[in-house]
Amino acid sequence: MNDTHEVRITTQDRSARCPADQSVLEALLRDDIWLPHSCTQGTCGTCKVRVLEGEVDHRDSSEYTLTSHERAAGIALGCQATPCSDLALEPAERVDPGDAVPRHPLRDHGGTVVLLDDIARDVRRLVVELDEPMGFNAGQYAEIRVPGTEVSRQYSMANPPSRSDRLEFHVKRTPGGVATDGWMFAGLRPGDRVELKGPLGDFGSNPPSGGAAIMIAGGTGLAPLTSIVRHVLAGESAPPLYLYHGGREQRDLYDAEFFRELEQHHERFTYRPCLSEQQWDGAMGAVTDVVLDDFASCKGLSAYLCGPPGMIEAGVKALKRRRMAPRRIFREEFPDASDNFAGAR
């Protein structure tokens, strides 16, 4: 049996038991102790903590995300660091925990595939019926394990939290990918069993409220935004929502009919698909440029961006040009999946 250590978060005065081979972030989340985090792969730095007492093994923490200067100052990545002793930690940056947002403990789950359909070019809709419900917030994701391997991939839930026993994922095929070409686009079938863990991420920790919100998706970045849109519109006082979905060609877009129907039933919701490489009767150009054309000013508005890093970067610049406050811009990057990066996000 592995040694375990006590990991205490001083800002919450709570602690969890953490095996020596488990990240401190996972141990805390499993014990329902919230720590800000996003990618869980050591690439974003959202989960940085300050080690006040004890020692950690930094494991695979990269110099790019965690510099030698930060290590010397006692900073660690919660998603990578494992305990070498009992620990006392605090978040490296004080972050509003969002008391109004429910928190859900990280758990292992099993489920059965009930739907697996092609919905766009190299994109499949995967629906899993869980054995037990998994509470989550709109915008969060789960890690799905590839059978017979130690490989897991991250996929955001596209369904609203109100349906916590039936999770929907949008899966982008990666040529040669272990999870996609090697499994989900090859041998996976309805009726097969799936193992996953979740929820993870804090993309939905600041749900739209008050002023209007612009939502910009590239590719399968549409998944978490779909969850957020459906959740917000189900409330009693939804703010105006503007959803933009960008693709190269029409075959890259999906669920357009669903969003058109949603638009008909909710006067405060607007759907704007756009293409960058094909002539059609809708909006054309880079999705972020279409947003610039539609809004002369974004002052007082919020934005949620999800998709490839290049789109995120362009979107943030565009929104700032339209006077949107940086603190109102929330983002979730979906890097291209590869066997060297444990995620399709």
Coordinates of C-alpha atoms in Angstrom, one line a residue:
M1 CA 0.0 0.0 0.0
N2 CA 1.4 3.4 -0.9
D3 CA 2.3 5.9 1.8
T4 CA -0.3 8.7 2.3
H5 CA 0.2 12.3 3.5
E6 CA -2.0 15.0 4.8
V7 CA -2.5 17.9 2.4
R8 CA -4.0 21.0 4.0
I9 CA -5.3 24.1 2.2
T10 CA -4.8 26.9 4.7
T11 CA -7.2 29.3 3.0
Q12 CA -10.0 26.8 3.7
D13 CA -8.6 25.1 6.8
R14 CA -9.4 21.8 5.3
S15 CA -7.3 18.8 4.5
A16 CA -7.3 15.6 2.5
R17 CA -5.2 12.3 2.5
C18 CA -3.1 12.0 -0.6
P19 CA -1.2 8.9 -1.7
A20 CA 2.4 9.5 -2.6
D21 CA 1.7 8.7 -6.3
Q22 CA -1.3 10.9 -6.6
S23 CA -1.3 14.6 -7.5
V24 CA -2.3 17.0 -4.7
L25 CA -5.0 18.5 -7.0
E26 CA -6.7 15.1 -7.5
A27 CA -6.6 14.3 -3.8
L28 CA -8.2 17.6 -2.9
L29 CA -10.9 17.4 -5.6
R30 CA -11.8 13.8 -4.6
D31 CA -12.3 15.0 -1.0
D32 CA -14.5 17.8 -2.3
I33 CA -11.9 20.6 -1.5
W34 CA -11.9 23.1 -4.4
L35 CA -8.7 24.3 -6.0
P36 CA -8.8 26.4 -9.2
H37 CA -7.7 24.3 -12.2
S38 CA -8.2 24.0 -15.9
C39 CA -6.2 21.6 -18.1
T40 CA -4.9 19.2 -15.4
Q41 CA -2.0 18.5 -17.7
G42 CA 0.6 20.9 -16.4
T43 CA 0.3 23.3 -19.3
C44 CA -1.9 26.2 -18.1
G45 CA -0.6 26.9 -14.6
T46 CA -4.1 27.6 -13.2
C47 CA -3.6 25.2 -10.3
K48 CA -0.3 26.7 -9.0
V49 CA 0.0 26.5 -5.2
R50 CA 2.4 27.9 -2.7
V51 CA 4.0 25.2 -0.5
L52 CA 4.1 26.6 3.0
E53 CA 5.1 23.5 4.8
G54 CA 6.5 20.1 3.6
E55 CA 8.1 19.0 0.4
V56 CA 6.7 17.9 -3.0
D57 CA 7.9 16.0 -6.0
H58 CA 7.3 18.2 -9.1
R59 CA 7.2 15.2 -11.4
D60 CA 6.6 16.2 -15.0
S61 CA 6.2 20.0 -14.4
S62 CA 7.7 21.7 -17.3
E63 CA 10.0 24.7 -17.1
Y64 CA 7.6 26.5 -19.5
T65 CA 4.7 26.4 -17.0
L66 CA 6.7 26.3 -13.7
T67 CA 10.0 28.2 -13.9
S68 CA 13.0 27.3 -11.8
H69 CA 12.6 30.7 -10.0
E70 CA 9.0 29.7 -9.1
R71 CA 10.2 26.3 -7.8
A72 CA 12.8 28.0 -5.7
A73 CA 10.1 30.3 -4.3
G74 CA 8.0 27.3 -3.2
I75 CA 5.5 27.3 -6.0
A76 CA 4.2 24.0 -7.4
L77 CA 1.6 22.8 -10.0
G78 CA -1.2 21.1 -8.1
C79 CA -2.0 18.8 -11.0
Q80 CA 1.6 17.5 -11.2
A81 CA 3.1 17.7 -7.7
T82 CA 2.9 14.7 -5.4
P83 CA 3.6 14.8 -1.7
C84 CA 6.8 13.7 -0.1
S85 CA 5.5 14.6 3.3
D86 CA 2.5 16.3 5.0
L87 CA 1.8 19.6 3.3
A88 CA 0.3 23.0 4.0
L89 CA -0.6 24.8 0.8
E90 CA -2.4 27.9 -0.5
P91 CA -3.4 28.9 -4.0
A92 CA -0.5 30.9 -5.5
E93 CA -3.0 33.6 -6.6
R94 CA -6.0 34.5 -4.5
V95 CA -9.0 33.6 -6.6
D96 CA -12.7 34.2 -5.8
P97 CA -13.9 30.7 -5.1
G98 CA -17.4 31.6 -6.4
D99 CA -19.5 30.8 -3.4
A100 CA -22.7 30.9 -5.6
V101 CA -21.3 28.1 -7.8
P102 CA -21.9 24.5 -6.6
R103 CA -18.8 22.3 -6.3
H104 CA -18.8 18.6 -7.1
P105 CA -16.2 16.1 -5.9
L106 CA -14.1 14.3 -8.4
R107 CA -15.2 10.6 -8.8
D108 CA -14.6 7.6 -10.9
H109 CA -17.5 6.5 -13.1
G110 CA -18.6 3.7 -15.3
G111 CA -21.2 3.9 -18.1
T112 CA -22.6 2.4 -21.3
V113 CA -22.4 3.9 -24.7
V114 CA -25.9 4.6 -25.9
L115 CA -25.2 6.8 -29.0
L116 CA -22.2 7.2 -31.3
D117 CA -23.0 9.2 -34.4
D118 CA -21.0 11.2 -37.0
I119 CA -22.2 14.8 -36.8
A120 CA -19.6 16.7 -38.8
R121 CA -16.3 16.2 -40.7
D122 CA -14.2 14.0 -38.3
V123 CA -16.5 14.7 -35.4
R124 CA -18.7 12.2 -33.5
R125 CA -21.3 12.6 -30.8
L126 CA -20.7 10.2 -28.0
V127 CA -23.4 9.7 -25.4
V128 CA -22.7 7.7 -22.3
E129 CA -25.4 6.5 -19.8
L130 CA -23.7 6.5 -16.4
D131 CA -24.2 3.8 -13.7
E132 CA -24.5 6.7 -11.1
P133 CA -25.1 10.4 -11.8
M134 CA -22.1 12.7 -12.0
G135 CA -22.9 16.2 -10.7
F136 CA -21.1 18.9 -12.7
N137 CA -21.2 22.6 -13.7
A138 CA -21.9 23.7 -17.2
G139 CA -18.5 24.1 -18.9
Q140 CA -16.7 21.3 -17.1
Y141 CA -15.2 18.2 -18.6
A142 CA -14.4 14.5 -17.9
E143 CA -11.4 12.3 -18.6
I144 CA -12.3 9.1 -20.6
R145 CA -9.9 6.2 -20.3
V146 CA -8.9 4.3 -23.4
P147 CA -9.5 0.6 -22.6
G148 CA -6.4 -1.6 -22.1
T149 CA -4.1 1.5 -21.7
E150 CA -3.1 4.1 -19.1
V151 CA -4.2 6.8 -21.6
S152 CA -7.0 9.2 -20.8
R153 CA -8.4 12.0 -22.9
Q154 CA -10.4 15.0 -21.9
Y155 CA -13.8 15.9 -23.3
S156 CA -16.2 18.6 -22.2
M157 CA -19.8 17.7 -21.5
A158 CA -22.3 19.2 -24.0
N159 CA -25.4 18.4 -22.1
P160 CA -26.7 20.6 -19.3
P161 CA -26.1 19.7 -15.6
S162 CA -29.8 18.8 -15.2
R163 CA -29.0 15.5 -17.0
S164 CA -26.2 14.3 -14.9
D165 CA -26.8 10.6 -15.6
R166 CA -26.4 10.8 -19.4
L167 CA -23.3 12.7 -20.7
E168 CA -22.8 13.9 -24.2
F169 CA -19.4 14.5 -25.7
H170 CA -18.3 15.9 -29.1
V171 CA -15.2 14.0 -30.2
K172 CA -12.8 15.3 -32.9
R173 CA -10.8 12.6 -34.7
T174 CA -7.0 12.9 -34.5
P175 CA -5.1 11.1 -37.3
G176 CA -3.2 8.3 -35.5
G177 CA -4.7 9.2 -32.2
V178 CA -4.9 6.4 -29.6
A179 CA -8.3 7.5 -28.3
T180 CA -9.9 8.4 -31.7
D181 CA -8.4 6.5 -34.6
G182 CA -7.4 3.7 -32.3
W183 CA -10.7 3.4 -30.5
M184 CA -13.7 5.8 -30.8
F185 CA -13.6 6.0 -34.6
A186 CA -12.6 2.3 -34.9
G187 CA -14.0 -0.3 -32.6
L188 CA -16.2 1.5 -30.1
R189 CA -19.9 0.6 -30.4
P190 CA -23.2 1.3 -28.6
G191 CA -23.5 -1.1 -25.7
D192 CA -19.7 -0.9 -24.9
R193 CA -18.6 0.0 -21.4
V194 CA -16.6 3.2 -20.8
E195 CA -14.6 4.3 -17.7
L196 CA -14.2 8.0 -16.9
K197 CA -13.6 10.4 -14.1
G198 CA -15.0 13.9 -13.4
P199 CA -16.0 16.6 -13.2
L200 CA -12.9 18.7 -13.9
G201 CA -12.2 22.3 -14.9
D202 CA -13.5 25.7 -13.9
F203 CA -14.5 27.1 -17.3
G204 CA -18.1 27.3 -16.0
S205 CA -17.3 28.8 -12.7
N206 CA -18.5 32.3 -13.8
P207 CA -21.9 31.6 -15.5
P208 CA -23.4 34.4 -17.6
S209 CA -25.5 36.8 -15.5
G210 CA -26.6 40.4 -15.8
G211 CA -25.3 41.8 -19.1
A212 CA -25.1 40.1 -22.5
A213 CA -22.6 37.4 -23.2
I214 CA -20.8 36.6 -26.4
M215 CA -19.9 32.9 -26.9
I216 CA -17.3 32.0 -29.5
A217 CA -16.6 28.4 -30.5
G218 CA -14.2 26.8 -32.9
G219 CA -14.8 23.2 -33.9
T220 CA -15.7 21.0 -30.9
G221 CA -15.2 24.0 -28.6
L222 CA -18.9 24.2 -29.2
A223 CA -19.5 21.4 -26.6
P224 CA -19.0 23.3 -23.3
L225 CA -20.7 26.4 -24.7
T226 CA -23.7 24.2 -25.6
S227 CA -23.9 23.1 -22.0
I228 CA -23.7 26.6 -20.8
V229 CA -26.3 28.0 -23.2
R230 CA -28.8 25.2 -22.4
H231 CA -28.2 25.7 -18.7
V232 CA -28.5 29.5 -18.7
L233 CA -31.6 29.5 -21.0
A234 CA -33.4 27.1 -18.7
G235 CA -33.2 29.7 -15.9
E236 CA -35.8 32.3 -15.2
S237 CA -33.8 35.4 -16.2
A238 CA -31.3 34.6 -18.9
P239 CA -29.2 37.5 -20.2
P240 CA -28.9 38.0 -24.0
L241 CA -26.6 35.3 -25.4
Y242 CA -24.8 35.5 -28.8
L243 CA -23.4 32.2 -29.9
Y244 CA -20.8 32.1 -32.7
H245 CA -19.6 28.9 -34.2
G246 CA -16.8 28.9 -36.7
G247 CA -15.7 26.3 -39.2
R248 CA -13.8 26.1 -42.5
E249 CA -16.7 24.6 -44.5
Q250 CA -20.3 23.7 -43.9
R251 CA -19.4 20.1 -43.2
D252 CA -17.5 21.4 -40.2
L253 CA -20.6 22.9 -38.6
Y254 CA -23.1 20.8 -36.6
D255 CA -26.3 21.1 -34.6
A256 CA -27.3 24.1 -36.6
E257 CA -31.0 23.0 -36.6
F258 CA -31.0 22.6 -32.9
F259 CA -29.7 26.1 -32.3
R260 CA -32.1 27.6 -34.9
E261 CA -35.0 26.0 -32.9
L262 CA -33.5 27.3 -29.7
E263 CA -33.3 30.8 -31.3
Q264 CA -37.0 30.5 -32.2
H265 CA -38.0 29.7 -28.6
H266 CA -35.7 32.2 -26.8
E267 CA -35.8 35.8 -28.1
R268 CA -32.7 36.5 -26.0
F269 CA -30.6 33.9 -27.8
T270 CA -28.8 34.5 -31.2
Y271 CA -27.0 31.9 -33.2
R272 CA -24.3 32.9 -35.8
P273 CA -22.5 30.2 -37.6
C274 CA -19.7 31.3 -39.9
L275 CA -17.3 29.8 -42.5
S276 CA -13.8 30.9 -43.3
E277 CA -13.1 28.9 -46.5
Q278 CA -16.4 28.3 -48.3
Q279 CA -18.9 30.6 -49.9
W280 CA -22.5 30.3 -48.5
D281 CA -25.4 32.4 -47.5
G282 CA -24.3 32.9 -43.9
A283 CA -21.6 34.9 -42.2
M284 CA -18.1 34.5 -43.7
G285 CA -14.6 35.1 -42.5
A286 CA -12.8 34.2 -39.3
V287 CA -15.3 33.8 -36.5
T288 CA -13.5 36.5 -34.4
D289 CA -13.7 39.0 -37.3
V290 CA -17.5 38.3 -37.6
V291 CA -17.8 39.3 -33.9
L292 CA -15.9 42.5 -34.6
D293 CA -18.3 43.3 -37.5
D294 CA -21.3 42.7 -35.3
F295 CA -20.3 44.7 -32.2
A296 CA -19.2 48.3 -32.3
S297 CA -18.5 48.1 -28.6
C298 CA -18.4 45.2 -26.1
K299 CA -18.1 47.4 -23.0
G300 CA -20.1 45.9 -20.1
L301 CA -20.4 42.5 -21.9
S302 CA -18.8 39.1 -21.0
A303 CA -17.4 36.5 -23.4
Y304 CA -16.7 32.8 -23.3
L305 CA -14.3 31.4 -25.9
C306 CA -13.6 27.8 -26.5
G307 CA -11.5 26.3 -29.3
P308 CA -8.0 26.2 -30.9
P309 CA -5.4 28.4 -29.2
G310 CA -5.0 30.6 -32.3
M311 CA -8.8 31.4 -32.2
I312 CA -8.7 32.1 -28.5
E313 CA -5.8 34.5 -28.9
A314 CA -7.5 36.3 -31.8
G315 CA -10.7 36.4 -29.9
V316 CA -9.2 38.0 -26.8
K317 CA -7.5 40.7 -28.9
A318 CA -10.7 41.4 -30.8
L319 CA -12.8 41.7 -27.7
K320 CA -10.3 44.0 -26.0
R321 CA -10.4 46.2 -29.1
R322 CA -14.1 46.5 -28.5
R323 CA -13.4 47.6 -24.9
M324 CA -14.4 44.4 -23.2
A325 CA -12.8 44.2 -19.7
P326 CA -10.2 41.4 -19.6
R327 CA -11.7 40.1 -16.3
R328 CA -14.9 39.4 -18.2
I329 CA -13.2 37.2 -20.8
F330 CA -13.3 33.5 -20.0
R331 CA -11.5 31.0 -22.1
E332 CA -10.9 27.3 -22.6
E333 CA -8.3 26.1 -25.1
F334 CA -8.7 22.9 -27.1
P335 CA -5.2 22.1 -28.3
D336 CA -4.9 19.5 -31.1
A337 CA -4.8 16.1 -29.5
S338 CA -1.7 14.0 -29.8
D339 CA -0.3 11.0 -28.2
N340 CA 2.0 13.3 -26.3
F341 CA -0.7 15.5 -24.9
A342 CA -3.4 13.7 -22.8
G343 CA -6.4 15.6 -24.1
A344 CA -8.5 16.5 -27.0
R345 CA -9.2 19.8 -25.5

